[in-house]
Amino acid sequence: MAILRLIFRKMLNNRWLTGSLFLGLIITVSLVSSIPTYTSSVMQKLLTKELEDHQVKKHQYPGEFSFSDTFSKSIVKEPAKSLGKVEEIKADVVKNAGIPVLATANLIATSPLKTMFEDEGRRGTSQNAAKLLMITGIEENITVTDGTYPSEKAVDGIVEALVSEQALVKRSMVLGNTFVVGEGDHQFIIKPVGTFLPKAEDKPYWSLIPQSFSDDFIVNENWFRNEVVKNHEDILGIGRFSSAFDYHKISDLHIPTLLGLEESLKTEINSVKKTTLLFNFPIKNILKTYENKGKQMTTMLWSLNVPVLIMLAIYLYMISRLIIERQLNEIAVFTSRGASQIQILAIYFIEVSILGVLALIIGPFLGLQLCKILGASNGFLEFVQRSALPIKLSAKPYFYALLAVIASICMIMAPVYKASGRSIVSHKQQSARSNGKVQWYTVIFEFALLGIAIYGLYTFNRRQKELMALDVDNADLMIDPILFFMPALFIIGLGLVALRVYPFILMAIYKLGEKYWPVSLYSTFLQVSRSAKQYQFLMLFLVMTIGMGVFSASAARTINTNLEEQLLYKNGAEMQMHLRWDSTRVSSGDAPQGGPPSSGGAEAPASESGDAPVEAAERVVYSEPPFDPIVNLKQVETAAKVFNKEAVTITSNGKSIYYPHLMAIEPKTFGEVAWFKNSLLPHHWFEYLNLLANEPSAVLLSKSAANSLKVKQGDYITMEWTGSDSGEFVVYGIVDYWPTFNPLEKSENKAEGALIVANLPYVQNMLGLEPYEVWLKLKPDTSRADLYEDIKKAKIPVLVMNDVQPQITDLKNSALLLGVNGTMTLGFLISLLISFIGFLLYWVLTIKSRTLQYGIYRAMGIPMPKLIGILVSEQVLTSGFACLLGIIIGGVTSQLFVPLFKVSMNVKELMPPFTVISDASDEAKIYIFAALMLILGSAILIGFLRSIKIHQAIKLGED
């Protein structure tokens, strides 16, 4: 108890430092515990979304798990016994999966049995073999549309059965007809007594029932078990055992169990009978990829948080060192009075452990709140309202929190261990020695960090060149986590090297103006240049915070903007409509619009022969749907007609290109509707549209097409397609990029990188009228629901509608961007917080330790404004310089490392090409946050300085 009283008294005496240490522990534990929680929540949300999409697109319930097995006497010795065991095994395995089951159905059928009408007069009617089958749970899930539900007992030897309405037609029967099913000892009189329909076809139960049994007789489950299973096991056939899991409840904890279901069932059933299992688990592949994506996501989040964790480790070490420095005399006295090193370490270990246990209790709950911040991020330091993540605490966050507490305790105990072996004599000796000597190994460490980062930069640049040379695709977009770790090393390494050189620069400046500096600067130059070591931790904090902030802003903006621009470029406009066109198709040989003719494609993009492979075909006459109703929609700002066709042949100078991409447009409306990045072309892209507008026969060619045809501006080309006339066009311009056009895309039936842009009215007049698309630009804040409703009311014949906005929303909600945006934002805010706390603590303690010095200044006649000037000058040369250095290092890091994100993206889909993007508004937020921190901290320090009674400090006897 005496030790505990001593510990609590120490904590109270150093309550500000102890509170700061506790705050650092809580932040560390919260951050570390939030990573598995956030990963699990994001992946849970994405898995649910993917499974919902699977259900919509494939019309298949994602939670279905079923398997089929045979109980034929030729394979199984005891069919009835084996059936009972398999049902028990299935029930146990499904229950042990730990996921709520929405529906279950066991379908047991006999082998196909000979079937005929019992009526002698109709026995000659041909009947397909039928099965008798039972389906568990069917009575609760059907509505009997005619007749009654079958009895569980045979009446006068007649077995009642349900049949589908389809079976009535196929078997040419009505309810009440009787059938003789089976032969010999296994013969039954079956009487259909009812037809049925599902109560709700969208219920998971009906996804478990296959359609292949629709022609058979469904008998009462109890009769089947009591009669067929017990007395006629020889005719048992296939059994299908199905369960529908609630896929909304599937979490990452269930994935291993679900993926192991098949093996578990095989092992269990194999111990009972010879297995002939056939499984149906539609989402097995989704779960496998999900598991890999979860590992990638976890790795990426840890890598993103490494810089913050390093800062927290430095922060904890710094606070611990400050506490120890204030208690060195006390520790030395303990040692001199006989306290062993272990006893001293135990005192501090108990103190830190108390704080660690409290942080372990509180931290994971704060981590949940951090996850909400992460989930609301829409960019760097941008937040939006979106549906909450399915966040919940599990054992994993507490495990990681415990590891964080242990690591933090080790970091905090390091200064204690160094100080615990000193006696009062050795402490005084150490205090008297000069502490300005630089340890050689620290310099090597600083340069090593910088060297590792530069080597990583070189390696990634080389890898990027190799990938582009080999034309390798990265199909799954998940950024390499090292791309976040290396910049942090670079910022720390370069920051340490710069801070190592900084005192020498200050000393040189001081020497240059030694005779001219005012008192405030003279004192500041001496103080900062001679005591650089004591400022290093604080300055490194600020360099890391600002530097990582600038890099994070640039990286997040670059990733977000490039991925969003890919969608806009690929879609071409905010919305595309494909309308239904009526036509008089008089020849089946006409090629479908937008694709090559069925006769084949060209192997090479250009041919020396001028003969185009145009087949003789009769023209198809199309009826153009009204365009005005689309333009008049109140949500539409502008609409443009865009004709796309790839089954085209263009010829010039005796050379031909087959299957280029033809885009025919109306220049004015197209320019108003289409999305295009102005920097992609040498001139503003409106100038190219003006070229088309000035001459109806003008065309723009892609560089690849122009090179293949050996044409230049002013040359003539001829264009035609199957069933069309030919037309002559003039090349007015050559372009590298155009909305929706990907010059790197390769296809068997397309000429690589070949594009021709023409005037739509001229193409229609010369070559013929064919279906075009309608591209729309909507008014700001347009409601999609209102637009769809108005389209329906206007009876616009829309076949397909491509809207880029939902795609952008899905992109913003993707695991990649949620992780990058959220983690970078959170990391910066945490860095800013601990930098602010460290800033205040350092300067408050510095002012307290230099109270005597300030008292002497006042005694010498230096007024308070000049004293404040000294403090402000020190702030500028330490904190201010650190912020400036952070901005410079962050900018250099962005220019060097952000382009490497291209390595992790599919180069072929990077249209427009990858570019590094820095937004002034992002950096302005960083500068505002940093400025507020410095201004607020300085105001607090000045107030603290004013409150000190400096005239009482000059008591030489106390010095």
mmCIF file of C-alpha atoms in Angstrom, residues 412-558:
data_model
loop_
_atom_site.group_PDB
_atom_site.id
_atom_site.type_symbol
_atom_site.label_atom_id
_atom_site.label_comp_id
_atom_site.label_asym_id
_atom_site.label_seq_id
_atom_site.Cartn_x
_atom_site.Cartn_y
_atom_site.Cartn_z
ATOM 1 C CA ILE A 412 7.841 4.533 -21.850
ATOM 2 C CA MET A 413 10.079 2.361 -19.678
ATOM 3 C CA ALA A 414 13.136 2.917 -21.910
ATOM 4 C CA PRO A 415 14.085 6.308 -20.340
ATOM 5 C CA VAL A 416 13.298 4.914 -16.874
ATOM 6 C CA TYR A 417 15.738 2.045 -17.402
ATOM 7 C CA LYS A 418 18.474 4.450 -18.511
ATOM 8 C CA ALA A 419 17.984 6.655 -15.449
ATOM 9 C CA SER A 420 17.332 3.985 -12.799
ATOM 10 C CA GLY A 421 20.990 2.967 -12.360
ATOM 11 C CA ARG A 422 22.343 6.428 -11.483
ATOM 12 C CA SER A 423 23.326 7.435 -7.985
ATOM 13 C CA ILE A 424 23.161 11.037 -6.778
ATOM 14 C CA VAL A 425 26.901 11.423 -7.503
ATOM 15 C CA SER A 426 26.746 10.034 -11.059
ATOM 16 C CA HIS A 427 23.644 12.126 -11.755
ATOM 17 C CA LYS A 428 25.387 15.363 -10.718
ATOM 18 C CA GLN A 429 28.451 14.387 -12.731
ATOM 19 C CA GLN A 430 26.328 13.712 -15.804
ATOM 20 C CA SER A 431 24.444 17.007 -15.366
ATOM 21 C CA ALA A 432 27.721 18.912 -15.204
ATOM 22 C CA ARG A 433 29.094 17.422 -18.399
ATOM 23 C CA SER A 434 28.488 18.975 -21.785
ATOM 24 C CA ASN A 435 25.551 17.432 -23.580
ATOM 25 C CA GLY A 436 26.323 18.938 -26.955
ATOM 26 C CA LYS A 437 28.294 15.963 -28.264
ATOM 27 C CA VAL A 438 26.603 14.174 -31.157
ATOM 28 C CA GLN A 439 26.513 10.377 -31.027
ATOM 29 C CA TRP A 440 27.897 8.965 -34.291
ATOM 30 C CA TYR A 441 25.307 6.193 -34.480
ATOM 31 C CA THR A 442 22.411 8.691 -34.494
ATOM 32 C CA VAL A 443 23.844 10.380 -37.595
ATOM 33 C CA ILE A 444 24.220 7.006 -39.314
ATOM 34 C CA PHE A 445 20.622 6.143 -38.382
ATOM 35 C CA GLU A 446 19.303 9.404 -39.835
ATOM 36 C CA PHE A 447 21.097 8.940 -43.151
ATOM 37 C CA ALA A 448 20.109 5.247 -43.230
ATOM 38 C CA LEU A 449 16.409 6.180 -43.039
ATOM 39 C CA LEU A 450 16.826 8.604 -45.926
ATOM 40 C CA GLY A 451 18.833 6.036 -47.907
ATOM 41 C CA ILE A 452 16.186 3.309 -47.474
ATOM 42 C CA ALA A 453 13.464 5.678 -48.688
ATOM 43 C CA ILE A 454 15.513 6.740 -51.737
ATOM 44 C CA TYR A 455 16.248 3.097 -52.571
ATOM 45 C CA GLY A 456 12.522 2.318 -52.322
ATOM 46 C CA LEU A 457 11.814 5.215 -54.676
ATOM 47 C CA TYR A 458 14.359 3.876 -57.168
ATOM 48 C CA THR A 459 12.922 0.339 -56.928
ATOM 49 C CA PHE A 460 9.364 1.478 -57.565
ATOM 50 C CA ASN A 461 10.386 3.647 -60.502
ATOM 51 C CA ARG A 462 12.180 0.686 -62.060
ATOM 52 C CA ARG A 463 9.187 -1.561 -61.410
ATOM 53 C CA GLN A 464 6.864 0.964 -63.054
ATOM 54 C CA LYS A 465 8.995 0.979 -66.217
ATOM 55 C CA GLU A 466 9.074 -2.829 -66.291
ATOM 56 C CA LEU A 467 5.306 -3.110 -65.918
ATOM 57 C CA MET A 468 4.697 -0.661 -68.733
ATOM 58 C CA ALA A 469 7.263 -2.400 -70.956
ATOM 59 C CA LEU A 470 5.724 -5.832 -70.300
ATOM 60 C CA ASP A 471 2.153 -4.519 -70.678
ATOM 61 C CA VAL A 472 1.093 -6.184 -67.405
ATOM 62 C CA ASP A 473 -2.416 -5.571 -66.044
ATOM 63 C CA ASN A 474 -3.298 -4.969 -62.410
ATOM 64 C CA ALA A 475 -6.904 -6.079 -62.448
ATOM 65 C CA ASP A 476 -7.628 -5.730 -58.735
ATOM 66 C CA LEU A 477 -7.162 -2.155 -57.642
ATOM 67 C CA MET A 478 -5.455 -2.234 -54.242
ATOM 68 C CA ILE A 479 -2.579 0.158 -53.739
ATOM 69 C CA ASP A 480 0.723 -1.297 -52.574
ATOM 70 C CA PRO A 481 1.018 -0.421 -48.871
ATOM 71 C CA ILE A 482 4.755 0.257 -49.202
ATOM 72 C CA LEU A 483 3.792 3.366 -51.196
ATOM 73 C CA PHE A 484 2.547 4.908 -47.941
ATOM 74 C CA PHE A 485 5.364 3.617 -45.755
ATOM 75 C CA MET A 486 8.299 4.818 -47.887
ATOM 76 C CA PRO A 487 7.189 8.487 -47.981
ATOM 77 C CA ALA A 488 6.976 8.461 -44.175
ATOM 78 C CA LEU A 489 10.567 7.184 -43.961
ATOM 79 C CA PHE A 490 11.646 9.814 -46.470
ATOM 80 C CA ILE A 491 9.993 12.629 -44.499
ATOM 81 C CA ILE A 492 11.502 11.453 -41.188
ATOM 82 C CA GLY A 493 14.946 10.862 -42.703
ATOM 83 C CA LEU A 494 15.098 14.131 -44.611
ATOM 84 C CA GLY A 495 13.651 15.991 -41.618
ATOM 85 C CA LEU A 496 16.294 14.587 -39.254
ATOM 86 C CA VAL A 497 19.113 15.398 -41.689
ATOM 87 C CA ALA A 498 17.773 18.946 -42.173
ATOM 88 C CA LEU A 499 17.454 19.455 -38.406
ATOM 89 C CA ARG A 500 21.017 18.166 -37.977
ATOM 90 C CA VAL A 501 22.291 20.891 -40.331
ATOM 91 C CA TYR A 502 19.950 23.648 -39.086
ATOM 92 C CA PRO A 503 21.975 24.726 -35.957
ATOM 93 C CA PHE A 504 25.056 25.298 -38.101
ATOM 94 C CA ILE A 505 23.051 27.511 -40.466
ATOM 95 C CA LEU A 506 21.705 29.488 -37.499
ATOM 96 C CA MET A 507 25.181 29.876 -36.049
ATOM 97 C CA ALA A 508 26.474 31.125 -39.403
ATOM 98 C CA ILE A 509 23.652 33.687 -39.639
ATOM 99 C CA TYR A 510 24.346 34.740 -36.049
ATOM 100 C CA LYS A 511 28.042 35.264 -36.804
ATOM 101 C CA LEU A 512 27.253 37.330 -39.887
ATOM 102 C CA GLY A 513 25.233 39.894 -37.941
ATOM 103 C CA GLU A 514 26.636 39.384 -34.461
ATOM 104 C CA LYS A 515 27.247 43.116 -33.931
ATOM 105 C CA TYR A 516 23.942 44.252 -35.359
ATOM 106 C CA TRP A 517 21.253 41.901 -34.069
ATOM 107 C CA PRO A 518 18.742 43.341 -31.592
ATOM 108 C CA VAL A 519 18.571 41.783 -28.143
ATOM 109 C CA SER A 520 15.598 39.547 -28.975
ATOM 110 C CA LEU A 521 17.269 38.006 -32.048
ATOM 111 C CA TYR A 522 20.718 37.897 -30.409
ATOM 112 C CA SER A 523 19.346 35.908 -27.490
ATOM 113 C CA THR A 524 17.256 33.697 -29.762
ATOM 114 C CA PHE A 525 20.125 32.816 -32.135
ATOM 115 C CA LEU A 526 22.319 31.835 -29.205
ATOM 116 C CA GLN A 527 19.612 29.857 -27.443
ATOM 117 C CA VAL A 528 18.390 27.894 -30.493
ATOM 118 C CA SER A 529 21.798 27.201 -32.092
ATOM 119 C CA ARG A 530 23.410 26.106 -28.808
ATOM 120 C CA SER A 531 20.439 24.071 -27.516
ATOM 121 C CA ALA A 532 19.278 22.509 -30.772
ATOM 122 C CA LYS A 533 19.050 19.062 -29.204
ATOM 123 C CA GLN A 534 16.307 20.059 -26.790
ATOM 124 C CA TYR A 535 14.216 21.456 -29.665
ATOM 125 C CA GLN A 536 14.708 18.448 -31.959
ATOM 126 C CA PHE A 537 11.780 16.340 -30.774
ATOM 127 C CA LEU A 538 9.308 19.205 -31.077
ATOM 128 C CA MET A 539 10.593 20.270 -34.488
ATOM 129 C CA LEU A 540 10.554 16.676 -35.787
ATOM 130 C CA PHE A 541 6.947 16.398 -34.639
ATOM 131 C CA LEU A 542 5.952 19.451 -36.616
ATOM 132 C CA VAL A 543 7.964 18.429 -39.698
ATOM 133 C CA MET A 544 6.299 14.995 -39.711
ATOM 134 C CA THR A 545 2.824 16.430 -39.108
ATOM 135 C CA ILE A 546 2.976 19.076 -41.838
ATOM 136 C CA GLY A 547 5.032 16.935 -44.240
ATOM 137 C CA MET A 548 2.723 13.918 -43.987
ATOM 138 C CA GLY A 549 -0.264 16.243 -44.184
ATOM 139 C CA VAL A 550 0.925 17.771 -47.465
ATOM 140 C CA PHE A 551 1.773 14.323 -48.872
ATOM 141 C CA SER A 552 -1.536 12.833 -47.685
ATOM 142 C CA ALA A 553 -3.503 15.704 -49.224
ATOM 143 C CA SER A 554 -1.737 15.283 -52.566
ATOM 144 C CA ALA A 555 -1.974 11.468 -52.516
ATOM 145 C CA ALA A 556 -5.647 11.416 -51.547
ATOM 146 C CA ARG A 557 -6.568 14.110 -54.084
ATOM 147 C CA THR A 558 -4.567 12.339 -56.813
#
